[in-house]
Short mmCIF file of C-alpha atoms and ligand atoms in Angstrom, two decimals:
data_model
loop_
_atom_site.label_atom_id
_atom_site.label_comp_id
_atom_site.label_asym_id
_atom_site.label_seq_id
_atom_site.Cartn_x
_atom_site.Cartn_y
_atom_site.Cartn_z
CA MET P 1 33.52 5.88 -9.20
CA GLN P 2 32.18 4.73 -6.30
CA LEU P 3 29.19 5.48 -5.22
CA SER P 4 28.19 6.46 -1.62
CA THR P 5 24.96 7.87 -0.98
CA TYR P 6 21.30 7.29 -2.44
CA PHE P 7 17.92 9.04 -2.33
CA LEU P 8 14.98 7.62 -2.62
CA GLU P 9 11.80 8.52 -3.25
CA THR P 10 8.68 6.37 -2.77
CA PHE P 11 5.06 6.64 -5.02
CA GLY P 12 2.22 4.68 -5.27
CA CYS P 13 0.45 1.60 -3.19
CA GLN P 14 1.97 -0.46 -0.77
CA MET P 15 3.90 -3.37 -3.54
CA ASN P 16 5.66 -0.03 -4.51
CA VAL P 17 6.48 0.79 -0.59
CA LEU P 18 7.80 -2.98 -0.52
CA ASP P 19 9.88 -2.89 -3.54
CA SER P 20 11.76 0.00 -2.28
CA GLN P 21 12.39 -1.16 1.13
CA LEU P 22 14.19 -4.42 -0.88
CA VAL P 23 16.19 -1.63 -3.04
CA GLU P 24 17.70 0.20 -0.34
CA GLY P 25 18.27 -3.44 0.95
CA GLN P 26 20.60 -4.07 -1.96
CA LEU P 27 21.88 -0.76 -1.95
CA ARG P 28 22.78 -1.09 1.58
CA ALA P 29 24.41 -4.18 0.51
CA LEU P 30 26.89 -2.42 -2.12
CA GLY P 31 27.87 0.23 0.90
CA LEU P 32 25.39 3.08 0.58
CA ARG P 33 23.94 5.23 2.70
CA ARG P 34 20.92 6.91 2.67
CA VAL P 35 20.04 10.32 2.27
CA ALA P 36 17.43 12.84 2.82
CA ILE P 37 17.98 15.28 0.00
CA PRO P 38 18.29 14.84 -4.01
CA ARG P 39 21.10 17.49 -3.71
CA GLU P 40 23.33 15.40 -1.61
CA ALA P 41 22.95 11.57 -2.89
CA ASP P 42 25.33 10.43 -5.92
CA LEU P 43 22.48 7.94 -6.99
CA ILE P 44 18.47 9.82 -7.34
CA LEU P 45 15.66 6.94 -7.63
CA PHE P 46 12.11 7.69 -7.69
CA ASN P 47 9.82 4.57 -7.75
CA THR P 48 7.50 5.33 -9.68
CA CYS P 49 3.48 4.67 -10.19
CA SER P 50 1.63 4.98 -13.37
CA VAL P 51 -2.29 4.19 -12.13
CA ARG P 52 -3.63 7.89 -12.99
CA GLN P 53 -2.15 10.30 -15.21
CA HIS P 54 -1.76 12.56 -11.91
CA ALA P 55 0.79 10.06 -10.52
CA GLU P 56 3.22 10.36 -13.40
CA ASP P 57 2.78 14.28 -13.82
CA LYS P 58 4.32 14.42 -10.20
CA VAL P 59 7.00 11.91 -11.20
CA LEU P 60 7.94 14.15 -14.61
CA SER P 61 7.54 17.02 -12.31
CA ARG P 62 9.92 16.12 -9.97
CA LEU P 63 12.31 14.38 -12.62
CA GLY P 64 12.67 17.83 -14.14
CA GLN P 65 13.90 19.64 -11.57
CA LEU P 66 16.89 17.05 -11.42
CA LYS P 67 17.91 18.40 -14.80
CA HIS P 68 20.25 21.50 -12.69
CA ILE P 69 22.02 18.73 -9.93
CA LYS P 70 23.17 16.53 -13.18
CA ARG P 71 24.49 19.78 -14.68
CA ASP P 72 26.59 20.57 -11.50
CA ARG P 73 27.04 17.14 -10.51
CA PRO P 74 27.32 15.11 -14.07
CA HIS P 75 28.57 11.93 -12.24
CA THR P 76 25.28 11.75 -10.72
CA ILE P 77 23.26 8.89 -11.23
CA ILE P 78 19.31 8.85 -11.88
CA GLY P 79 16.72 6.31 -12.29
CA LEU P 80 13.02 5.95 -12.56
CA LEU P 81 11.98 2.10 -11.08
CA GLY P 82 8.54 1.13 -11.07
CA CYS P 83 5.47 0.80 -13.46
CA MET P 84 5.98 4.31 -15.03
CA ALA P 85 9.42 2.69 -16.02
CA GLU P 86 7.51 -0.15 -17.08
CA ARG P 87 4.48 2.02 -19.03
CA LEU P 88 6.84 4.56 -21.03
CA ARG P 89 10.00 3.11 -21.83
CA GLU P 90 13.30 4.24 -23.67
CA GLY P 91 10.74 7.08 -24.55
CA LEU P 92 11.86 8.17 -21.10
CA PHE P 93 15.10 9.11 -22.57
CA GLU P 94 14.45 11.17 -25.19
CA LEU P 95 12.46 13.86 -23.21
CA ASN P 96 14.77 12.99 -20.04
CA PRO P 97 18.50 13.20 -21.49
CA HIS P 98 19.49 13.34 -17.69
CA LEU P 99 18.34 10.12 -16.95
CA ASP P 100 20.94 7.30 -16.57
CA LEU P 101 18.46 4.32 -15.51
CA ILE P 102 14.69 2.82 -15.54
CA CYS P 103 14.02 -0.16 -14.16
CA GLY P 104 10.66 -2.14 -14.78
CA PRO P 105 8.87 -3.84 -11.10
CA GLY P 106 9.62 -6.82 -12.67
CA GLU P 107 13.65 -6.38 -12.89
CA LEU P 108 14.27 -4.93 -9.27
CA ASP P 109 16.20 -7.84 -8.70
CA ARG P 110 18.98 -6.84 -11.72
CA LEU P 111 19.36 -3.84 -9.59
CA PRO P 112 23.27 -3.88 -8.76
CA GLU P 113 24.32 -5.67 -11.86
CA LEU P 114 22.31 -1.94 -13.79
CA LEU P 115 23.73 0.18 -11.65
CA GLY P 116 27.39 -0.91 -12.13
CA ARG P 117 27.18 -0.82 -15.89
CA VAL P 118 25.59 2.43 -15.73
CA ASP P 119 28.95 4.17 -13.89
CA GLU P 120 30.69 1.93 -16.03
CA SER P 121 30.08 2.40 -19.18
CA GLY P 122 28.63 6.43 -18.58
CA LYS P 123 25.57 5.27 -20.91
CA PRO P 124 22.15 5.12 -20.39
CA ILE P 125 20.55 1.79 -19.73
CA ALA P 126 16.84 0.46 -19.60
CA ALA P 127 15.59 -3.30 -18.07
CA ILE P 128 12.42 -3.47 -19.06
CA THR P 129 10.26 -6.89 -18.49
CA GLY P 130 7.82 -6.34 -21.66
CA LEU P 131 5.27 -9.25 -22.13
CA GLN P 132 6.68 -12.12 -23.76
CA THR P 133 9.98 -12.87 -21.11
CA ARG P 134 11.21 -14.72 -18.34
CA ARG P 135 9.11 -12.64 -15.80
CA LEU P 136 5.48 -14.63 -17.12
CA VAL P 137 6.08 -17.59 -16.04
CA PRO P 138 2.94 -19.97 -16.16
CA ALA P 139 1.51 -20.21 -12.92
CA GLU P 140 2.18 -23.44 -11.66
CA ARG P 141 5.96 -23.76 -12.58
CA SER P 142 7.67 -23.53 -9.74
CA LEU P 143 8.97 -19.77 -8.78
CA LEU P 144 11.49 -21.18 -6.54
CA ASP P 145 14.21 -20.80 -8.95
CA ASP P 146 12.52 -16.96 -9.82
CA PRO P 147 15.04 -14.23 -8.88
CA LEU P 148 12.27 -12.02 -7.88
CA GLU P 149 11.36 -14.63 -4.95
CA THR P 150 15.26 -14.38 -3.70
CA LEU P 151 14.97 -10.49 -3.75
CA ASP P 152 11.84 -10.99 -2.01
CA LEU P 153 13.46 -13.44 0.56
CA SER P 154 16.16 -11.14 0.67
CA ARG P 155 14.98 -8.92 3.34
CA ARG P 156 17.24 -8.68 6.58
CA PRO P 157 15.47 -5.86 8.52
CA LEU P 158 18.79 -3.76 10.41
CA PRO P 159 18.15 -2.27 14.06
CA GLY P 160 16.39 0.93 13.88
CA ASP P 161 14.95 -0.02 10.70
CA SER P 162 10.66 0.52 11.70
CA ILE P 163 9.73 -3.25 10.90
CA MET P 164 7.32 -3.26 13.48
CA GLN P 165 4.59 -3.12 10.97
CA SER P 166 5.57 -4.75 7.83
CA TYR P 167 4.68 -5.84 4.08
CA VAL P 168 4.75 -8.69 2.60
CA ARG P 169 4.25 -9.98 -0.34
CA VAL P 170 1.91 -13.03 -1.57
CA GLN P 171 1.11 -12.50 -4.99
CA ARG P 172 2.88 -10.52 -8.49
CA GLY P 173 0.83 -8.75 -10.84
CA CYS P 174 -2.74 -9.43 -11.88
CA ASP P 175 -4.86 -10.95 -15.08
CA LYS P 176 -8.11 -8.84 -14.43
CA PHE P 177 -7.39 -6.56 -17.04
CA CYS P 178 -10.46 -4.48 -15.52
CA THR P 179 -11.11 -1.73 -18.45
CA TYR P 180 -9.30 0.83 -16.84
CA CYS P 181 -6.86 -0.10 -15.51
CA VAL P 182 -2.47 0.16 -16.12
CA VAL P 183 -1.56 -2.75 -13.40
CA PRO P 184 -1.45 -6.04 -15.62
CA TYR P 185 0.58 -4.20 -18.05
CA THR P 186 3.10 -3.23 -15.40
CA ARG P 187 3.41 -5.81 -12.79
CA GLY P 188 2.71 -8.47 -15.50
CA ALA P 189 0.50 -11.85 -15.27
CA GLU P 190 -0.87 -13.26 -11.89
CA ARG P 191 1.86 -15.19 -10.29
CA SER P 192 1.20 -16.34 -6.45
CA ARG P 193 4.20 -17.16 -4.52
CA PRO P 194 5.20 -20.86 -2.54
CA PRO P 195 3.52 -20.36 0.78
CA GLY P 196 6.84 -22.16 2.48
CA ASN P 197 8.84 -18.96 1.67
CA ILE P 198 6.11 -16.05 2.88
CA VAL P 199 5.71 -18.05 5.83
CA ARG P 200 9.56 -17.96 6.37
CA GLU P 201 9.85 -13.70 5.74
CA VAL P 202 6.87 -13.49 7.98
CA GLN P 203 9.08 -15.50 10.17
CA THR P 204 11.94 -13.66 9.84
CA LEU P 205 10.10 -10.18 10.71
CA ALA P 206 8.67 -11.99 13.76
CA ASP P 207 12.16 -12.34 14.76
CA ALA P 208 13.17 -9.27 13.85
CA GLY P 209 9.85 -7.77 16.58
CA CYS P 210 7.62 -7.50 13.90
CA ARG P 211 3.85 -7.28 15.48
CA GLU P 212 1.64 -6.59 12.07
CA VAL P 213 1.58 -7.93 8.70
CA THR P 214 0.33 -6.84 5.66
CA LEU P 215 -0.13 -9.53 3.17
CA LEU P 216 -0.30 -7.39 -0.43
CA GLY P 217 -1.74 -8.39 -3.62
CA GLN P 218 -4.03 -7.24 -6.29
CA THR P 219 -6.49 -9.63 -5.82
CA VAL P 220 -5.78 -11.79 -2.68
CA ASN P 221 -8.70 -14.26 -2.40
CA SER P 222 -7.65 -15.22 -6.00
CA TYR P 223 -3.74 -16.63 -4.27
CA ALA P 224 -3.50 -20.41 -5.68
CA TYR P 225 -0.60 -22.39 -4.62
CA ARG P 226 -0.05 -26.10 -6.20
CA GLU P 227 2.62 -28.34 -4.92
CA GLY P 228 2.29 -31.58 -5.62
CA GLN P 229 -2.17 -32.55 -5.65
CA THR P 230 -3.20 -30.13 -3.22
CA PRO P 231 -3.76 -26.49 -4.29
CA MET P 232 -3.40 -23.70 -1.53
CA ARG P 233 -6.04 -21.12 -1.47
CA PHE P 234 -6.17 -17.89 0.34
CA ALA P 235 -7.82 -18.96 3.14
CA ASP P 236 -5.74 -21.68 3.46
CA LEU P 237 -2.11 -19.24 3.40
CA LEU P 238 -4.42 -16.85 6.11
CA ARG P 239 -4.44 -20.36 8.52
CA LEU P 240 -0.76 -20.97 7.76
CA VAL P 241 0.36 -17.39 8.13
CA HIS P 242 -1.77 -17.28 11.65
CA GLU P 243 0.70 -20.26 13.33
CA VAL P 244 3.73 -17.85 13.03
CA PRO P 245 4.09 -17.07 16.86
CA ASP P 246 4.62 -13.34 18.09
CA ILE P 247 2.72 -11.94 15.21
CA ASP P 248 -0.52 -9.55 16.80
CA ARG P 249 -2.00 -8.52 13.87
CA ILE P 250 -2.75 -9.77 10.27
CA ARG P 251 -3.65 -7.73 7.48
CA PHE P 252 -4.68 -8.13 3.97
CA VAL P 253 -5.22 -6.01 0.60
CA THR P 254 -6.36 -5.92 -2.33
CA SER P 255 -9.63 -8.84 -1.57
CA TYR P 256 -11.45 -8.90 -5.53
CA PRO P 257 -15.58 -9.26 -4.85
CA ALA P 258 -15.71 -11.50 -7.76
CA ASP P 259 -14.85 -15.70 -7.35
CA TRP P 260 -14.68 -14.88 -3.28
CA ASP P 261 -14.51 -18.08 -1.55
CA ASP P 262 -16.41 -17.57 2.24
CA ASP P 263 -13.90 -19.84 3.65
CA ILE P 264 -11.92 -17.23 4.11
CA PHE P 265 -14.98 -15.42 6.20
CA ARG P 266 -14.91 -18.55 8.48
CA VAL P 267 -11.20 -18.61 9.12
CA MET P 268 -10.84 -14.50 9.81
CA ARG P 269 -13.69 -15.37 12.43
CA ASP P 270 -11.95 -18.66 13.75
CA HIS P 271 -8.20 -16.47 14.06
CA PRO P 272 -8.51 -14.02 16.13
CA ARG P 273 -5.19 -12.43 15.28
CA ILE P 274 -6.32 -11.96 11.86
CA CYS P 275 -7.87 -8.37 11.79
CA PRO P 276 -11.79 -7.80 10.82
CA TYR P 277 -11.00 -5.75 8.14
CA LEU P 278 -11.79 -5.91 4.45
CA HIS P 279 -10.27 -3.68 1.68
CA ILE P 280 -12.56 -4.70 -1.02
CA PRO P 281 -13.18 -2.03 -3.74
CA ALA P 282 -16.56 -1.66 -5.38
CA GLN P 283 -15.06 0.86 -8.07
CA SER P 284 -18.96 1.89 -8.69
CA GLY P 285 -22.41 0.56 -7.96
CA SER P 286 -24.00 0.61 -11.01
CA ASP P 287 -24.04 -2.22 -13.40
CA ARG P 288 -23.77 -1.33 -16.89
CA ILE P 289 -20.90 0.94 -15.52
CA LEU P 290 -19.19 -2.19 -13.31
CA LYS P 291 -20.36 -4.50 -17.09
CA ALA P 292 -18.17 -1.69 -18.95
CA MET P 293 -15.24 -1.61 -16.56
CA LYS P 294 -15.12 -5.95 -17.04
CA ARG P 295 -15.31 -6.20 -13.11
CA ASN P 296 -17.33 -9.61 -12.74
CA TYR P 297 -19.96 -8.91 -10.35
CA THR P 298 -23.37 -6.96 -10.29
CA ALA P 299 -23.92 -4.20 -7.21
CA ASP P 300 -26.49 -6.54 -5.91
CA SER P 301 -23.46 -9.39 -5.15
CA TYR P 302 -21.07 -6.99 -3.89
CA LEU P 303 -23.93 -5.59 -1.10
CA ARG P 304 -24.69 -9.82 -0.36
CA LEU P 305 -21.71 -10.15 -0.17
CA MET P 306 -20.49 -7.53 2.23
CA ASP P 307 -23.86 -9.40 4.47
CA THR P 308 -22.22 -11.97 4.76
CA ALA P 309 -18.89 -10.69 5.62
CA ARG P 310 -21.46 -9.28 8.53
CA GLN P 311 -22.71 -12.34 9.19
CA TYR P 312 -19.46 -14.18 10.19
CA VAL P 313 -17.28 -10.81 10.95
CA PRO P 314 -19.77 -8.68 12.98
CA ASP P 315 -17.38 -6.09 14.34
CA ILE P 316 -15.70 -5.73 10.39
CA ALA P 317 -14.38 -2.76 8.99
CA LEU P 318 -15.28 -2.61 4.94
CA ALA P 319 -12.91 -0.18 2.48
CA GLY P 320 -13.15 0.31 -0.46
CA ASP P 321 -12.24 2.50 -4.05
CA PHE P 322 -14.37 3.91 -5.96
CA ILE P 323 -13.89 5.65 -9.75
CA VAL P 324 -16.21 8.46 -10.67
CA GLY P 325 -17.01 9.86 -14.45
CA PHE P 326 -15.88 6.93 -15.78
CA THR P 327 -16.65 6.92 -19.51
CA GLY P 328 -20.44 7.57 -20.18
CA GLU P 329 -21.83 7.59 -16.24
CA THR P 330 -24.78 9.51 -16.68
CA ASP P 331 -26.48 11.39 -13.39
CA GLU P 332 -27.77 8.17 -12.51
CA ASP P 333 -25.40 5.97 -13.06
CA PHE P 334 -23.37 7.99 -9.79
CA ALA P 335 -26.72 7.88 -7.87
CA ALA P 336 -26.19 4.09 -7.56
CA THR P 337 -22.49 4.35 -6.91
CA VAL P 338 -24.04 6.66 -3.87
CA ASP P 339 -26.65 4.18 -2.91
CA LEU P 340 -24.39 1.66 -2.68
CA VAL P 341 -21.80 3.40 -0.61
CA ARG P 342 -24.97 4.37 1.92
CA ARG P 343 -25.47 0.94 2.44
CA VAL P 344 -22.45 -1.24 2.91
CA GLU P 345 -21.34 1.92 5.56
CA TYR P 346 -17.60 1.82 4.54
CA LYS P 347 -15.01 2.47 7.67
CA GLN P 348 -13.42 4.33 4.71
CA ILE P 349 -13.64 4.59 1.03
CA PHE P 350 -11.08 5.78 -1.87
CA VAL P 351 -12.33 8.27 -4.37
CA PHE P 352 -10.80 8.87 -7.88
CA LYS P 353 -11.63 10.73 -11.06
CA TYR P 354 -11.64 8.26 -13.60
CA SER P 355 -7.84 8.70 -15.07
CA PRO P 356 -7.58 7.19 -19.29
CA ARG P 357 -4.64 4.95 -18.93
CA PRO P 358 -2.88 4.52 -22.84
CA GLY P 359 -3.03 0.86 -23.50
CA THR P 360 -5.74 -0.01 -21.67
CA ALA P 361 -8.88 -1.38 -23.21
CA ALA P 362 -11.18 1.55 -21.84
CA ASP P 363 -8.68 3.71 -23.50
CA ARG P 364 -8.88 1.78 -26.83
CA SER P 365 -12.51 1.59 -27.22
CA LEU P 366 -13.73 4.10 -24.93
CA ALA P 367 -14.13 8.26 -24.70
CA ASP P 368 -12.81 9.76 -21.57
CA ASP P 369 -16.29 11.68 -22.00
CA ILE P 370 -17.11 13.13 -18.25
CA PRO P 371 -15.88 17.00 -18.14
CA GLN P 372 -13.02 17.11 -15.37
CA ASP P 373 -16.22 19.76 -13.17
CA VAL P 374 -18.43 16.76 -13.19
CA LYS P 375 -15.99 14.40 -11.87
CA ALA P 376 -14.59 16.82 -8.93
CA ARG P 377 -17.98 17.45 -8.39
CA ARG P 378 -19.41 13.37 -8.19
CA ASN P 379 -15.89 12.87 -5.84
CA ASN P 380 -16.40 16.11 -3.44
CA GLU P 381 -20.53 14.57 -3.00
CA LEU P 382 -19.33 11.34 -2.51
CA LEU P 383 -16.79 11.95 0.14
CA ALA P 384 -19.38 14.02 1.53
CA VAL P 385 -21.86 11.33 1.56
CA GLN P 386 -19.03 8.87 3.16
CA THR P 387 -17.97 11.51 5.87
CA ALA P 388 -21.57 11.85 7.68
CA ILE P 389 -21.41 7.76 7.58
CA MET P 390 -17.63 8.01 9.51
CA GLU P 391 -18.91 10.57 12.09
CA ARG P 392 -21.57 8.62 12.68
CA GLN P 393 -19.66 5.70 13.31
CA LYS P 394 -16.79 7.07 15.38
CA ARG P 395 -19.98 8.74 17.57
CA ALA P 396 -20.86 5.14 18.36
CA LEU P 397 -17.21 3.98 20.01
CA VAL P 398 -17.31 7.13 22.34
CA GLY P 399 -17.35 5.87 25.67
CA ARG P 400 -15.96 2.00 24.39
CA THR P 401 -12.58 0.50 24.74
CA VAL P 402 -10.27 -0.19 21.77
CA GLU P 403 -7.35 -1.66 21.26
CA VAL P 404 -4.89 0.26 19.56
CA LEU P 405 -1.12 -0.84 18.19
CA VAL P 406 1.00 1.85 18.86
CA GLU P 407 3.11 3.35 15.91
CA GLY P 408 4.65 6.54 17.46
CA TYR P 409 4.60 10.16 18.57
CA SER P 410 1.48 12.15 16.53
CA LYS P 411 2.69 14.32 13.62
CA ALA P 412 1.31 16.99 15.60
CA ALA P 413 3.71 15.89 18.54
CA ARG P 414 6.70 15.97 16.99
CA ARG P 415 5.97 19.00 15.71
CA ALA P 416 5.69 20.45 19.08
CA GLN P 417 8.69 18.20 20.43
CA LYS P 418 10.95 19.70 17.29
CA ASP P 419 9.47 23.56 18.15
CA ALA P 420 10.80 23.30 21.42
CA ALA P 421 14.14 22.35 20.52
CA ASP P 422 14.32 24.54 18.05
CA SER P 423 13.36 26.86 20.90
CA ASN P 424 16.31 25.49 22.89
CA GLY P 425 14.28 24.22 25.72
CA SER P 426 14.08 20.67 26.85
CA LEU P 427 10.91 19.49 25.97
CA ASP P 428 10.09 16.28 28.92
CA PRO P 429 6.91 14.46 27.55
CA GLU P 430 6.77 13.36 31.16
CA ASN P 431 6.22 16.42 32.83
CA PRO P 432 5.08 19.11 30.53
CA THR P 433 5.40 21.50 33.19
CA THR P 434 9.09 22.10 32.78
CA SER P 435 8.53 22.93 29.12
CA PRO P 436 8.81 25.85 27.72
CA LEU P 437 5.59 25.45 25.66
CA ASP P 438 2.25 26.24 26.54
CA ASP P 439 0.17 23.97 27.84
CA VAL P 440 -1.70 23.52 24.45
CA ALA P 441 1.52 22.45 22.52
CA ALA P 442 2.63 20.53 25.56
CA SER P 443 -0.09 18.43 25.57
CA LYS P 444 0.15 17.76 21.94
CA ALA P 445 3.72 16.95 22.67
CA ASN P 446 2.96 13.76 24.27
CA GLN P 447 0.80 12.67 21.57
CA LEU P 448 0.94 8.62 20.30
CA ILE P 449 -0.70 7.76 17.77
CA GLY P 450 -1.95 3.56 16.77
CA ARG P 451 -4.55 1.98 14.83
CA THR P 452 -7.23 -0.77 15.96
CA PRO P 453 -7.77 -4.12 14.48
CA GLN P 454 -10.25 -2.33 12.46
CA ASP P 455 -7.72 0.29 10.99
CA ILE P 456 -9.32 2.99 12.73
CA ILE P 457 -6.57 6.12 13.55
CA THR P 458 -7.06 6.28 17.19
CA VAL P 459 -4.78 9.34 19.33
CA PHE P 460 -3.93 9.72 23.25
CA PRO P 461 -1.25 10.99 24.88
CA GLY P 462 1.24 8.62 26.36
CA ASP P 463 5.26 8.38 26.60
CA ALA P 464 7.84 7.11 24.77
CA ALA P 465 7.50 3.53 26.41
CA HIS P 466 4.17 2.99 24.40
CA VAL P 467 5.46 3.15 21.30
CA GLY P 468 5.21 -0.41 19.86
CA ALA P 469 3.14 -1.53 22.91
CA LEU P 470 -0.43 -3.04 21.92
CA VAL P 471 -2.62 -0.81 24.84
CA ALA P 472 -6.10 -0.67 25.33
CA VAL P 473 -7.16 2.90 24.88
CA ARG P 474 -10.63 4.37 26.54
CA VAL P 475 -12.56 6.65 23.29
CA THR P 476 -13.73 10.28 24.88
CA ASP P 477 -14.01 12.08 21.53
CA ALA P 478 -14.03 11.47 17.48
CA SER P 479 -14.31 12.72 14.40
CA ALA P 480 -14.39 11.62 10.98
CA LEU P 481 -11.09 9.89 10.78
CA THR P 482 -9.92 9.82 14.43
CA LEU P 483 -10.66 8.33 17.46
CA PHE P 484 -9.60 10.66 20.90
CA GLY P 485 -8.83 8.48 24.16
CA GLU P 486 -6.82 7.74 27.27
CA ILE P 487 -4.59 4.31 27.82
CA GLU P 488 -6.30 2.02 30.34
CA SER P 489 -4.03 -0.43 30.02
CA VAL P 490 -1.09 -2.00 28.57
CA VAL P 491 -2.45 -5.40 27.19
CA SER P 492 1.23 -6.49 25.52
CA PRO P 493 4.79 -4.41 25.72
CA ALA P 494 6.47 -3.01 22.92
CA LYS P 495 9.06 -5.94 21.92
CA MET P 496 12.70 -6.30 22.15
CA PRO P 497 14.00 -7.98 19.07
CA ALA P 498 15.09 -11.07 19.73
CA ASN P 499 18.43 -11.39 17.15
CA PRO P 500 18.01 -8.15 15.70
CA GLY P 501 19.98 -8.06 12.24
CA THR P 502 19.67 -12.19 11.51
N1 LIG N 601 -5.77 -3.99 -6.99
C1 LIG N 601 -6.59 -3.66 -6.81
C2 LIG N 601 -6.60 -2.29 -6.76
C3 LIG N 601 -5.17 -1.15 -7.67
S1 LIG N 601 -5.31 0.35 -8.32
C4 LIG N 601 -8.22 -3.66 -7.16
O1 LIG N 601 -8.17 -4.22 -7.78
O2 LIG N 601 -9.00 -3.19 -6.14
C5 LIG N 601 -6.42 1.09 -6.81
C6 LIG N 601 -7.22 1.68 -7.26
O3 LIG N 601 -6.83 2.83 -8.05
C7 LIG N 601 -8.11 1.01 -7.73
O4 LIG N 601 -9.24 0.24 -6.86
C8 LIG N 601 -8.65 2.01 -8.64
O5 LIG N 601 -10.37 2.35 -7.67
C9 LIG N 601 -8.26 2.78 -8.98
N2 LIG N 601 -7.64 2.99 -10.47
C10 LIG N 601 -7.21 2.73 -11.63
N3 LIG N 601 -6.60 2.77 -12.39
C11 LIG N 601 -7.57 3.23 -13.07
C12 LIG N 601 -8.15 4.52 -13.68
N4 LIG N 601 -7.40 4.79 -14.72
N5 LIG N 601 -8.74 6.28 -13.18
C13 LIG N 601 -9.27 6.61 -11.57
N6 LIG N 601 -8.69 5.45 -10.85
C14 LIG N 601 -8.14 4.06 -11.06
FE1 LIG N 602 -6.02 -2.95 -11.75
FE2 LIG N 602 -8.39 -5.08 -11.78
FE3 LIG N 602 -6.46 -5.76 -11.41
FE4 LIG N 602 -6.90 -4.38 -9.74
S1 LIG N 602 -7.91 -6.50 -10.23
S2 LIG N 602 -5.04 -4.20 -10.48
S3 LIG N 602 -8.37 -2.34 -10.68
S4 LIG N 602 -6.09 -4.93 -13.23
FE1 LIG N 603 0.98 2.40 -9.20
FE2 LIG N 603 2.01 0.44 -10.02
FE3 LIG N 603 0.97 0.15 -7.77
S1 LIG N 603 0.67 1.11 -11.14
S2 LIG N 603 -0.51 1.38 -7.77
S3 LIG N 603 2.49 1.43 -8.36
S4 LIG N 603 0.94 -1.53 -9.07
#
């Protein structure tokens, strides 16, 4: 049977978002067209995440909902890609007899071949990397012949793709084995990509109109690639990427607080297009818990590192992740985390309730002994502390001018535009008085959204021509998460792709 349409939904981190883009490239090359609802698709794919039980539960429930689709349209192929596929393997088939395909993140280059086999045989197929296979090559071995490299390099943006802000992988896998974390088991060993390939990819994206790249790795500062005698470190890679013309902003996530190299701060200070933004999870402020997590730093050394960051890059925005309710976390341990959050004054934090992951060291040796209600309370308390900090930070920006890369119309604007279209009026954001909407709705309909170099969401009125431009916005108001303002000037207009699709 000829597959002609696909539905793809992505869960999890930026790595998965990028993997899904590459999968879409493969499917397009096979002639498939994307549809917005599963029922209309010949092929239904979920790209999944295993980092917390909640992430897996969401997918299992979505998968359950597909049973009747398979019953009504038996030719539909249903596949699970990503970390959950790698973790749960063939076991998934037993509980989900309507599932046809399981493909781990290290096998995605084989997806077209696997689809062909499922389609032909009608039998379920699993492609799993496992621990001892071709993917776990030693770091020093050349990756040039790695099929996953070929997949990364296959990206060919088409006109209409939103690539103004793009992810570029610099590293696969993770070797840190924090005791709570499943990622080293699902993504395999840490491998750094060849710098030449990374730069080539950034150049391809720049040529197609990309303005901002975010370099991706689980611990980007561990990046190390040896070619001949000179090892290349992350700071060197940043310098190289900065040389690609036409990229206005360079970001990178995630940074790992141990083994930090101050050369990275020097490169950030000296290269204006590298954004003053650092996502560097602390996870906890208690040394006892950090040790149990095997994070390889203390609260004190982490705080010193944040001070150093601010010495080199005074306007740097710091972001972090925290796990509350890790095994054995006492009120005192949690108080140390609150204290650390107060001291660092992050631009933003992400707080997660500890979720034991089968197979990890913490799950094997430690009990999940903090009750759910305590986890929830700590979660809310930490967020409340951070919200007060963010309100203060944002208020201090009122009256200042910030540079914003305009991403598009805000959600509220798109809703207002849709309402106007539905009510049969034609909404002209240039001239709201002609719209059938009331004044409030009309003022929302031309609301644009974008981010500052520090990754602060900024909302302001404008028009379609501003989308994709860098603009200077005078901040007139602020909430904990958002700045509101007015465009003062256009710093650099939206780019026309030089040669789309090549
Ligand atoms: N490589 C990145 C992030 C990986 S996962 C890093 O090391 O920082 C993203 C976040 O999920 C982690 O920073 C951590 O805060 C959270 N996380 C990971 N495993 C978890 C678990 N078992 N329970 C709850 N949160 C978890
Ligand atoms: Fe997981 Fe730790 Fe690796 Fe991050 S550094 S992916 S938290 S094992
Ligand atoms: Fe989830 Fe895998 Fe990313 S477990 S967080 S999708 S690396």
